[in-house]
Amino acid sequence: MAAFVDIARIKIKAGDGGGGAVSFHREKYVAAGGPDGGDGGKGGNVVFQVDTNISTLAEFKFKKRYFAQNGDPGTAKRCSGKTAPDLIIKVPQGTLVKEANTGRILADLSTPEPQVVAKGGKGGWGNSHFATPTRQVPRFAKPGLPGEAFDVTLELKLLADVGLVGFPNVGKSSLISVCSEAKPAIANYHFTTLTPVLGVVRVDENKSFVMADIPGLIEGASEGVGLGHEFLRHVERCRLNVHVVDVSGIEGRDPIEDFEKINQELVSFNEELASRPQIVAANKCDMATEEQIAAFKEYIEGKGLPFFPISAATRQGVDPLIYAVSQLLDTLPPIKIYEKEDLPLSELEPKDKQAFEITIEDGVYIVDADWLAPVLGSVNMDDYESLQYFQRVLRNSGIIDKLNEMGVQDGDTVSILDFEFDYVH
């Protein structure tokens, strides 16, 4: 059986923009036709998309590099280079894409909509853009901007409404098998379930929910003991936890101790996860005494938690449990979707305020600063607040002070990586 892979690290890079062309119009009987170099094409984006036919991240164990194509360079006659196609990376539903170095979330693939994670670089301007009344023969063009590149971690978090948690061999697999179409492996030994199992539980013709059988936890799982720590992340999206406990103590364990130990593991892993609503299913009641059931019920209800005595093997008490779960889900918010976390633009500012050069060509102030490429890529020129931030970056980096020192006046043209604007003090 193929191993279940739910975390992987890969490198992605969007395509670079194509370079602009240096070209001059050549036509018989037409003297000094002028510059006609076209712009470079945009580099391809790296796009992640859900594929419901994929259930693990196993493919990414073998292929680690995903690079989109670069844009084509511009050509003569003002012809722009071809835009490169996007690189589509297909992942299972519920995959989180995180920047490996910072842990910030770049995308949550919980819905069918494709998501651009790395943007392709813009194509460079051809020399036709740089012709002025005083510079009629520009013999230069701009290279394309680089595409974004990231080392990313892919982390699969299953999309389930209900997570079954509990020690190994308490009957979680049996429970999901009798209330859904899921067919997990079931046997009388620990860690029969080696991968999370999803099952759709139908309450009636128009109502259903998704239940996940999470592989058994043991004490110390949140620190990496046993199998549980590998799969705790799959409970993070669940709206409700059903805590399955062996109330019979047939394996010599105390159900109250089991209950507390598992809850402590949830707290240690993620306090928000431990605070989710919880229903306790006391399983194997057919093998327990009335006194055992009564004592455990008193303890659980004393904590204010719903208590359901069941026997998954005989299906005793399963239906009332399922209806109670369904009713509680009706009152809870939808499955958690993680928001994309943007990198603060302030982190893109240069550490060295001298990391730029300004030259004047035909009255145009040309700012050469490679570090500004991702800043320009992040700024929306149609948004006032974004432009205000861009202005702060220029001021904090020393560029505006240098322009003033060089004598720039209101109305003069400033060019930064093909972005031209009239200077306003």
mmCIF file with all atom_site columns, N, CA, C and O in Angstrom, residues 343-389:
data_model
loop_
_atom_site.group_PDB
_atom_site.id
_atom_site.type_symbol
_atom_site.label_atom_id
_atom_site.label_alt_id
_atom_site.label_comp_id
_atom_site.label_asym_id
_atom_site.label_entity_id
_atom_site.label_seq_id
_atom_site.pdbx_PDB_ins_code
_atom_site.Cartn_x
_atom_site.Cartn_y
_atom_site.Cartn_z
_atom_site.occupancy
_atom_site.B_iso_or_equiv
_atom_site.pdbx_formal_charge
_atom_site.auth_seq_id
_atom_site.auth_comp_id
_atom_site.auth_asym_id
_atom_site.auth_atom_id
_atom_site.pdbx_PDB_model_num
ATOM 1   N N  . LEU A 1 343 ? 2.866  39.321 2.718   1.00 0.00 ? 343 LEU A N  1
ATOM 2   C CA . LEU A 1 343 ? 4.113  39.765 3.320   1.00 0.00 ? 343 LEU A CA 1
ATOM 3   C C  . LEU A 1 343 ? 4.095  41.278 3.419   1.00 0.00 ? 343 LEU A C  1
ATOM 4   O O  . LEU A 1 343 ? 3.836  41.963 2.428   1.00 0.00 ? 343 LEU A O  1
ATOM 5   N N  . PRO A 1 344 ? 4.324  41.848 4.616   1.00 0.00 ? 344 PRO A N  1
ATOM 6   C CA . PRO A 1 344 ? 4.341  43.311 4.726   1.00 0.00 ? 344 PRO A CA 1
ATOM 7   C C  . PRO A 1 344 ? 5.351  43.909 3.758   1.00 0.00 ? 344 PRO A C  1
ATOM 8   O O  . PRO A 1 344 ? 6.494  43.458 3.671   1.00 0.00 ? 344 PRO A O  1
ATOM 9   N N  . LEU A 1 345 ? 4.903  44.920 3.025   1.00 0.00 ? 345 LEU A N  1
ATOM 10  C CA . LEU A 1 345 ? 5.798  45.527 2.043   1.00 0.00 ? 345 LEU A CA 1
ATOM 11  C C  . LEU A 1 345 ? 7.034  46.122 2.716   1.00 0.00 ? 345 LEU A C  1
ATOM 12  O O  . LEU A 1 345 ? 8.074  46.272 2.074   1.00 0.00 ? 345 LEU A O  1
ATOM 13  N N  . SER A 1 346 ? 6.924  46.464 3.990   1.00 0.00 ? 346 SER A N  1
ATOM 14  C CA . SER A 1 346 ? 8.075  47.041 4.683   1.00 0.00 ? 346 SER A CA 1
ATOM 15  C C  . SER A 1 346 ? 9.259  46.085 4.691   1.00 0.00 ? 346 SER A C  1
ATOM 16  O O  . SER A 1 346 ? 10.412 46.511 4.724   1.00 0.00 ? 346 SER A O  1
ATOM 17  N N  . GLU A 1 347 ? 8.972  44.764 4.622   1.00 0.00 ? 347 GLU A N  1
ATOM 18  C CA . GLU A 1 347 ? 10.056 43.796 4.624   1.00 0.00 ? 347 GLU A CA 1
ATOM 19  C C  . GLU A 1 347 ? 10.797 43.766 3.287   1.00 0.00 ? 347 GLU A C  1
ATOM 20  O O  . GLU A 1 347 ? 11.852 43.152 3.173   1.00 0.00 ? 347 GLU A O  1
ATOM 21  N N  . LEU A 1 348 ? 10.206 44.399 2.273   1.00 0.00 ? 348 LEU A N  1
ATOM 22  C CA . LEU A 1 348 ? 10.858 44.434 0.968   1.00 0.00 ? 348 LEU A CA 1
ATOM 23  C C  . LEU A 1 348 ? 11.785 45.634 0.815   1.00 0.00 ? 348 LEU A C  1
ATOM 24  O O  . LEU A 1 348 ? 12.480 45.753 -0.177  1.00 0.00 ? 348 LEU A O  1
ATOM 25  N N  . GLU A 1 349 ? 11.765 46.544 1.781   1.00 0.00 ? 349 GLU A N  1
ATOM 26  C CA . GLU A 1 349 ? 12.624 47.715 1.677   1.00 0.00 ? 349 GLU A CA 1
ATOM 27  C C  . GLU A 1 349 ? 14.083 47.300 1.827   1.00 0.00 ? 349 GLU A C  1
ATOM 28  O O  . GLU A 1 349 ? 14.413 46.359 2.539   1.00 0.00 ? 349 GLU A O  1
ATOM 29  N N  . PRO A 1 350 ? 14.985 48.007 1.173   1.00 0.00 ? 350 PRO A N  1
ATOM 30  C CA . PRO A 1 350 ? 16.399 47.628 1.236   1.00 0.00 ? 350 PRO A CA 1
ATOM 31  C C  . PRO A 1 350 ? 16.989 47.915 2.605   1.00 0.00 ? 350 PRO A C  1
ATOM 32  O O  . PRO A 1 350 ? 16.633 48.879 3.257   1.00 0.00 ? 350 PRO A O  1
ATOM 33  N N  . LYS A 1 351 ? 17.902 47.076 3.017   1.00 0.00 ? 351 LYS A N  1
ATOM 34  C CA . LYS A 1 351 ? 18.612 47.338 4.266   1.00 0.00 ? 351 LYS A CA 1
ATOM 35  C C  . LYS A 1 351 ? 19.686 48.408 4.040   1.00 0.00 ? 351 LYS A C  1
ATOM 36  O O  . LYS A 1 351 ? 20.026 49.153 4.940   1.00 0.00 ? 351 LYS A O  1
ATOM 37  N N  . ASP A 1 352 ? 20.202 48.459 2.831   1.00 0.00 ? 352 ASP A N  1
ATOM 38  C CA . ASP A 1 352 ? 21.245 49.425 2.493   1.00 0.00 ? 352 ASP A CA 1
ATOM 39  C C  . ASP A 1 352 ? 20.621 50.549 1.687   1.00 0.00 ? 352 ASP A C  1
ATOM 40  O O  . ASP A 1 352 ? 20.171 50.347 0.560   1.00 0.00 ? 352 ASP A O  1
ATOM 41  N N  . LYS A 1 353 ? 20.571 51.743 2.277   1.00 0.00 ? 353 LYS A N  1
ATOM 42  C CA . LYS A 1 353 ? 19.905 52.852 1.604   1.00 0.00 ? 353 LYS A CA 1
ATOM 43  C C  . LYS A 1 353 ? 20.666 53.332 0.369   1.00 0.00 ? 353 LYS A C  1
ATOM 44  O O  . LYS A 1 353 ? 20.177 54.180 -0.371  1.00 0.00 ? 353 LYS A O  1
ATOM 45  N N  . GLN A 1 354 ? 21.868 52.827 0.153   1.00 0.00 ? 354 GLN A N  1
ATOM 46  C CA . GLN A 1 354 ? 22.642 53.224 -1.032  1.00 0.00 ? 354 GLN A CA 1
ATOM 47  C C  . GLN A 1 354 ? 22.467 52.205 -2.161  1.00 0.00 ? 354 GLN A C  1
ATOM 48  O O  . GLN A 1 354 ? 23.186 52.267 -3.156  1.00 0.00 ? 354 GLN A O  1
ATOM 49  N N  . ALA A 1 355 ? 21.537 51.247 -2.009  1.00 0.00 ? 355 ALA A N  1
ATOM 50  C CA . ALA A 1 355 ? 21.391 50.177 -2.999  1.00 0.00 ? 355 ALA A CA 1
ATOM 51  C C  . ALA A 1 355 ? 20.581 50.637 -4.203  1.00 0.00 ? 355 ALA A C  1
ATOM 52  O O  . ALA A 1 355 ? 19.627 49.996 -4.617  1.00 0.00 ? 355 ALA A O  1
ATOM 53  N N  . PHE A 1 356 ? 20.950 51.781 -4.757  1.00 0.00 ? 356 PHE A N  1
ATOM 54  C CA . PHE A 1 356 ? 20.307 52.255 -5.976  1.00 0.00 ? 356 PHE A CA 1
ATOM 55  C C  . PHE A 1 356 ? 21.256 53.239 -6.676  1.00 0.00 ? 356 PHE A C  1
ATOM 56  O O  . PHE A 1 356 ? 22.224 53.725 -6.092  1.00 0.00 ? 356 PHE A O  1
ATOM 57  N N  . GLU A 1 357 ? 20.950 53.486 -7.930  1.00 0.00 ? 357 GLU A N  1
ATOM 58  C CA . GLU A 1 357 ? 21.739 54.443 -8.724  1.00 0.00 ? 357 GLU A CA 1
ATOM 59  C C  . GLU A 1 357 ? 20.775 55.253 -9.573  1.00 0.00 ? 357 GLU A C  1
ATOM 60  O O  . GLU A 1 357 ? 19.817 54.696 -10.138 1.00 0.00 ? 357 GLU A O  1
ATOM 61  N N  . ILE A 1 358 ? 21.004 56.555 -9.653  1.00 0.00 ? 358 ILE A N  1
ATOM 62  C CA . ILE A 1 358 ? 20.134 57.425 -10.442 1.00 0.00 ? 358 ILE A CA 1
ATOM 63  C C  . ILE A 1 358 ? 20.966 58.133 -11.500 1.00 0.00 ? 358 ILE A C  1
ATOM 64  O O  . ILE A 1 358 ? 21.998 58.739 -11.191 1.00 0.00 ? 358 ILE A O  1
ATOM 65  N N  . THR A 1 359 ? 20.539 58.027 -12.734 1.00 0.00 ? 359 THR A N  1
ATOM 66  C CA . THR A 1 359 ? 21.197 58.734 -13.845 1.00 0.00 ? 359 THR A CA 1
ATOM 67  C C  . THR A 1 359 ? 20.163 59.590 -14.570 1.00 0.00 ? 359 THR A C  1
ATOM 68  O O  . THR A 1 359 ? 18.949 59.373 -14.440 1.00 0.00 ? 359 THR A O  1
ATOM 69  N N  . ILE A 1 360 ? 20.659 60.569 -15.301 1.00 0.00 ? 360 ILE A N  1
ATOM 70  C CA . ILE A 1 360 ? 19.772 61.450 -16.061 1.00 0.00 ? 360 ILE A CA 1
ATOM 71  C C  . ILE A 1 360 ? 20.074 61.267 -17.544 1.00 0.00 ? 360 ILE A C  1
ATOM 72  O O  . ILE A 1 360 ? 21.216 61.448 -17.978 1.00 0.00 ? 360 ILE A O  1
ATOM 73  N N  . GLU A 1 361 ? 19.047 60.880 -18.293 1.00 0.00 ? 361 GLU A N  1
ATOM 74  C CA . GLU A 1 361 ? 19.182 60.721 -19.744 1.00 0.00 ? 361 GLU A CA 1
ATOM 75  C C  . GLU A 1 361 ? 18.086 61.504 -20.429 1.00 0.00 ? 361 GLU A C  1
ATOM 76  O O  . GLU A 1 361 ? 16.900 61.212 -20.244 1.00 0.00 ? 361 GLU A O  1
ATOM 77  N N  . ASP A 1 362 ? 18.505 62.522 -21.204 1.00 0.00 ? 362 ASP A N  1
ATOM 78  C CA . ASP A 1 362 ? 17.544 63.359 -21.941 1.00 0.00 ? 362 ASP A CA 1
ATOM 79  C C  . ASP A 1 362 ? 16.467 63.904 -21.014 1.00 0.00 ? 362 ASP A C  1
ATOM 80  O O  . ASP A 1 362 ? 15.276 63.909 -21.351 1.00 0.00 ? 362 ASP A O  1
ATOM 81  N N  . GLY A 1 363 ? 16.872 64.347 -19.823 1.00 0.00 ? 363 GLY A N  1
ATOM 82  C CA . GLY A 1 363 ? 15.936 64.954 -18.895 1.00 0.00 ? 363 GLY A CA 1
ATOM 83  C C  . GLY A 1 363 ? 15.110 63.987 -18.090 1.00 0.00 ? 363 GLY A C  1
ATOM 84  O O  . GLY A 1 363 ? 14.303 64.403 -17.259 1.00 0.00 ? 363 GLY A O  1
ATOM 85  N N  . VAL A 1 364 ? 15.288 62.674 -18.312 1.00 0.00 ? 364 VAL A N  1
ATOM 86  C CA . VAL A 1 364 ? 14.550 61.659 -17.553 1.00 0.00 ? 364 VAL A CA 1
ATOM 87  C C  . VAL A 1 364 ? 15.442 61.116 -16.440 1.00 0.00 ? 364 VAL A C  1
ATOM 88  O O  . VAL A 1 364 ? 16.586 60.714 -16.686 1.00 0.00 ? 364 VAL A O  1
ATOM 89  N N  . TYR A 1 365 ? 14.927 61.122 -15.213 1.00 0.00 ? 365 TYR A N  1
ATOM 90  C CA . TYR A 1 365 ? 15.662 60.583 -14.068 1.00 0.00 ? 365 TYR A CA 1
ATOM 91  C C  . TYR A 1 365 ? 15.399 59.076 -13.994 1.00 0.00 ? 365 TYR A C  1
ATOM 92  O O  . TYR A 1 365 ? 14.271 58.649 -13.718 1.00 0.00 ? 365 TYR A O  1
ATOM 93  N N  . ILE A 1 366 ? 16.428 58.306 -14.276 1.00 0.00 ? 366 ILE A N  1
ATOM 94  C CA . ILE A 1 366 ? 16.288 56.845 -14.338 1.00 0.00 ? 366 ILE A CA 1
ATOM 95  C C  . ILE A 1 366 ? 16.862 56.241 -13.062 1.00 0.00 ? 366 ILE A C  1
ATOM 96  O O  . ILE A 1 366 ? 18.050 56.384 -12.760 1.00 0.00 ? 366 ILE A O  1
ATOM 97  N N  . VAL A 1 367 ? 15.991 55.589 -12.289 1.00 0.00 ? 367 VAL A N  1
ATOM 98  C CA . VAL A 1 367 ? 16.381 54.961 -11.022 1.00 0.00 ? 367 VAL A CA 1
ATOM 99  C C  . VAL A 1 367 ? 16.642 53.481 -11.269 1.00 0.00 ? 367 VAL A C  1
ATOM 100 O O  . VAL A 1 367 ? 15.762 52.749 -11.741 1.00 0.00 ? 367 VAL A O  1
ATOM 101 N N  . ASP A 1 368 ? 17.866 53.054 -10.979 1.00 0.00 ? 368 ASP A N  1
ATOM 102 C CA . ASP A 1 368 ? 18.236 51.646 -11.135 1.00 0.00 ? 368 ASP A CA 1
ATOM 103 C C  . ASP A 1 368 ? 18.329 51.023 -9.743  1.00 0.00 ? 368 ASP A C  1
ATOM 104 O O  . ASP A 1 368 ? 19.229 51.349 -8.969  1.00 0.00 ? 368 ASP A O  1
ATOM 105 N N  . ALA A 1 369 ? 17.363 50.178 -9.388  1.00 0.00 ? 369 ALA A N  1
ATOM 106 C CA . ALA A 1 369 ? 17.324 49.534 -8.063  1.00 0.00 ? 369 ALA A CA 1
ATOM 107 C C  . ALA A 1 369 ? 16.598 48.205 -8.214  1.00 0.00 ? 369 ALA A C  1
ATOM 108 O O  . ALA A 1 369 ? 15.372 48.144 -8.230  1.00 0.00 ? 369 ALA A O  1
ATOM 109 N N  . ASP A 1 370 ? 17.365 47.122 -8.309  1.00 0.00 ? 370 ASP A N  1
ATOM 110 C CA . ASP A 1 370 ? 16.760 45.802 -8.543  1.00 0.00 ? 370 ASP A CA 1
ATOM 111 C C  . ASP A 1 370 ? 15.799 45.403 -7.433  1.00 0.00 ? 370 ASP A C  1
ATOM 112 O O  . ASP A 1 370 ? 14.804 44.718 -7.674  1.00 0.00 ? 370 ASP A O  1
ATOM 113 N N  . TRP A 1 371 ? 16.075 45.824 -6.186  1.00 0.00 ? 371 TRP A N  1
ATOM 114 C CA . TRP A 1 371 ? 15.237 45.420 -5.067  1.00 0.00 ? 371 TRP A CA 1
ATOM 115 C C  . TRP A 1 371 ? 13.821 45.984 -5.165  1.00 0.00 ? 371 TRP A C  1
ATOM 116 O O  . TRP A 1 371 ? 12.907 45.522 -4.486  1.00 0.00 ? 371 TRP A O  1
ATOM 117 N N  . LEU A 1 372 ? 13.637 47.013 -6.051  1.00 0.00 ? 372 LEU A N  1
ATOM 118 C CA . LEU A 1 372 ? 12.306 47.598 -6.203  1.00 0.00 ? 372 LEU A CA 1
ATOM 119 C C  . LEU A 1 372 ? 11.372 46.743 -7.061  1.00 0.00 ? 372 LEU A C  1
ATOM 120 O O  . LEU A 1 372 ? 10.172 46.989 -7.092  1.00 0.00 ? 372 LEU A O  1
ATOM 121 N N  . ALA A 1 373 ? 11.922 45.717 -7.747  1.00 0.00 ? 373 ALA A N  1
ATOM 122 C CA . ALA A 1 373 ? 11.076 44.902 -8.629  1.00 0.00 ? 373 ALA A CA 1
ATOM 123 C C  . ALA A 1 373 ? 9.922  44.244 -7.881  1.00 0.00 ? 373 ALA A C  1
ATOM 124 O O  . ALA A 1 373 ? 8.760  44.377 -8.281  1.00 0.00 ? 373 ALA A O  1
ATOM 125 N N  . PRO A 1 374 ? 10.168 43.534 -6.754  1.00 0.00 ? 374 PRO A N  1
ATOM 126 C CA . PRO A 1 374 ? 9.022  42.947 -6.037  1.00 0.00 ? 374 PRO A CA 1
ATOM 127 C C  . PRO A 1 374 ? 8.115  43.996 -5.422  1.00 0.00 ? 374 PRO A C  1
ATOM 128 O O  . PRO A 1 374 ? 6.918  43.755 -5.257  1.00 0.00 ? 374 PRO A O  1
ATOM 129 N N  . VAL A 1 375 ? 8.668  45.155 -5.055  1.00 0.00 ? 375 VAL A N  1
ATOM 130 C CA . VAL A 1 375 ? 7.825  46.219 -4.516  1.00 0.00 ? 375 VAL A CA 1
ATOM 131 C C  . VAL A 1 375 ? 6.850  46.701 -5.582  1.00 0.00 ? 375 VAL A C  1
ATOM 132 O O  . VAL A 1 375 ? 5.643  46.805 -5.354  1.00 0.00 ? 375 VAL A O  1
ATOM 133 N N  . LEU A 1 376 ? 7.378  46.966 -6.781  1.00 0.00 ? 376 LEU A N  1
ATOM 134 C CA . LEU A 1 376 ? 6.510  47.415 -7.875  1.00 0.00 ? 376 LEU A CA 1
ATOM 135 C C  . LEU A 1 376 ? 5.471  46.351 -8.218  1.00 0.00 ? 376 LEU A C  1
ATOM 136 O O  . LEU A 1 376 ? 4.330  46.664 -8.552  1.00 0.00 ? 376 LEU A O  1
ATOM 137 N N  . GLY A 1 377 ? 5.887  45.078 -8.137  1.00 0.00 ? 377 GLY A N  1
ATOM 138 C CA . GLY A 1 377 ? 4.944  44.007 -8.425  1.00 0.00 ? 377 GLY A CA 1
ATOM 139 C C  . GLY A 1 377 ? 3.827  43.905 -7.420  1.00 0.00 ? 377 GLY A C  1
ATOM 140 O O  . GLY A 1 377 ? 2.758  43.376 -7.708  1.00 0.00 ? 377 GLY A O  1
ATOM 141 N N  . SER A 1 378 ? 4.066  44.423 -6.200  1.00 0.00 ? 378 SER A N  1
ATOM 142 C CA . SER A 1 378 ? 3.065  44.335 -5.136  1.00 0.00 ? 378 SER A CA 1
ATOM 143 C C  . SER A 1 378 ? 2.176  45.566 -5.041  1.00 0.00 ? 378 SER A C  1
ATOM 144 O O  . SER A 1 378 ? 1.146  45.535 -4.382  1.00 0.00 ? 378 SER A O  1
ATOM 145 N N  . VAL A 1 379 ? 2.581  46.663 -5.691  1.00 0.00 ? 379 VAL A N  1
ATOM 146 C CA . VAL A 1 379 ? 1.856  47.924 -5.572  1.00 0.00 ? 379 VAL A CA 1
ATOM 147 C C  . VAL A 1 379 ? 0.789  48.028 -6.650  1.00 0.00 ? 379 VAL A C  1
ATOM 148 O O  . VAL A 1 379 ? 1.037  47.761 -7.829  1.00 0.00 ? 379 VAL A O  1
ATOM 149 N N  . ASN A 1 380 ? -0.417 48.392 -6.241  1.00 0.00 ? 380 ASN A N  1
ATOM 150 C CA . ASN A 1 380 ? -1.512 48.647 -7.170  1.00 0.00 ? 380 ASN A CA 1
ATOM 151 C C  . ASN A 1 380 ? -1.519 50.140 -7.483  1.00 0.00 ? 380 ASN A C  1
ATOM 152 O O  . ASN A 1 380 ? -1.868 50.964 -6.640  1.00 0.00 ? 380 ASN A O  1
ATOM 153 N N  . MET A 1 381 ? -1.134 50.488 -8.701  1.00 0.00 ? 381 MET A N  1
ATOM 154 C CA . MET A 1 381 ? -0.988 51.890 -9.070  1.00 0.00 ? 381 MET A CA 1
ATOM 155 C C  . MET A 1 381 ? -2.325 52.623 -9.142  1.00 0.00 ? 381 MET A C  1
ATOM 156 O O  . MET A 1 381 ? -2.362 53.844 -9.231  1.00 0.00 ? 381 MET A O  1
ATOM 157 N N  . ASP A 1 382 ? -3.420 51.896 -9.115  1.00 0.00 ? 382 ASP A N  1
ATOM 158 C CA . ASP A 1 382 ? -4.746 52.525 -9.147  1.00 0.00 ? 382 ASP A CA 1
ATOM 159 C C  . ASP A 1 382 ? -5.332 52.723 -7.755  1.00 0.00 ? 382 ASP A C  1
ATOM 160 O O  . ASP A 1 382 ? -6.443 53.210 -7.612  1.00 0.00 ? 382 ASP A O  1
ATOM 161 N N  . ASP A 1 383 ? -4.562 52.304 -6.738  1.00 0.00 ? 383 ASP A N  1
ATOM 162 C CA . ASP A 1 383 ? -5.048 52.395 -5.360  1.00 0.00 ? 383 ASP A CA 1
ATOM 163 C C  . ASP A 1 383 ? -4.262 53.471 -4.621  1.00 0.00 ? 383 ASP A C  1
ATOM 164 O O  . ASP A 1 383 ? -3.028 53.445 -4.567  1.00 0.00 ? 383 ASP A O  1
ATOM 165 N N  . TYR A 1 384 ? -4.987 54.432 -4.027  1.00 0.00 ? 384 TYR A N  1
ATOM 166 C CA . TYR A 1 384 ? -4.336 55.579 -3.391  1.00 0.00 ? 384 TYR A CA 1
ATOM 167 C C  . TYR A 1 384 ? -3.436 55.132 -2.239  1.00 0.00 ? 384 TYR A C  1
ATOM 168 O O  . TYR A 1 384 ? -2.286 55.569 -2.126  1.00 0.00 ? 384 TYR A O  1
ATOM 169 N N  . GLU A 1 385 ? -3.941 54.242 -1.359  1.00 0.00 ? 385 GLU A N  1
ATOM 170 C CA . GLU A 1 385 ? -3.142 53.818 -0.210  1.00 0.00 ? 385 GLU A CA 1
ATOM 171 C C  . GLU A 1 385 ? -1.892 53.069 -0.651  1.00 0.00 ? 385 GLU A C  1
ATOM 172 O O  . GLU A 1 385 ? -0.818 53.218 -0.060  1.00 0.00 ? 385 GLU A O  1
ATOM 173 N N  . SER A 1 386 ? -2.022 52.262 -1.707  1.00 0.00 ? 386 SER A N  1
ATOM 174 C CA . SER A 1 386 ? -0.869 51.526 -2.217  1.00 0.00 ? 386 SER A CA 1
ATOM 175 C C  . SER A 1 386 ? 0.182  52.491 -2.771  1.00 0.00 ? 386 SER A C  1
ATOM 176 O O  . SER A 1 386 ? 1.389  52.327 -2.542  1.00 0.00 ? 386 SER A O  1
ATOM 177 N N  . LEU A 1 387 ? -0.270 53.525 -3.483  1.00 0.00 ? 387 LEU A N  1
ATOM 178 C CA . LEU A 1 387 ? 0.665  54.521 -3.996  1.00 0.00 ? 387 LEU A CA 1
ATOM 179 C C  . LEU A 1 387 ? 1.329  55.292 -2.869  1.00 0.00 ? 387 LEU A C  1
ATOM 180 O O  . LEU A 1 387 ? 2.518  55.630 -2.941  1.00 0.00 ? 387 LEU A O  1
ATOM 181 N N  . GLN A 1 388 ? 0.563  55.584 -1.807  1.00 0.00 ? 388 GLN A N  1
ATOM 182 C CA . GLN A 1 388 ? 1.141  56.264 -0.662  1.00 0.00 ? 388 GLN A CA 1
ATOM 183 C C  . GLN A 1 388 ? 2.247  55.414 -0.035  1.00 0.00 ? 388 GLN A C  1
ATOM 184 O O  . GLN A 1 388 ? 3.285  55.932 0.374   1.00 0.00 ? 388 GLN A O  1
ATOM 185 N N  . TYR A 1 389 ? 2.002  54.111 0.023   1.00 0.00 ? 389 TYR A N  1
ATOM 186 C CA . TYR A 1 389 ? 3.041  53.248 0.577   1.00 0.00 ? 389 TYR A CA 1
ATOM 187 C C  . TYR A 1 389 ? 4.284  53.252 -0.319  1.00 0.00 ? 389 TYR A C  1
ATOM 188 O O  . TYR A 1 389 ? 5.419  53.313 0.167   1.00 0.00 ? 389 TYR A O  1
#
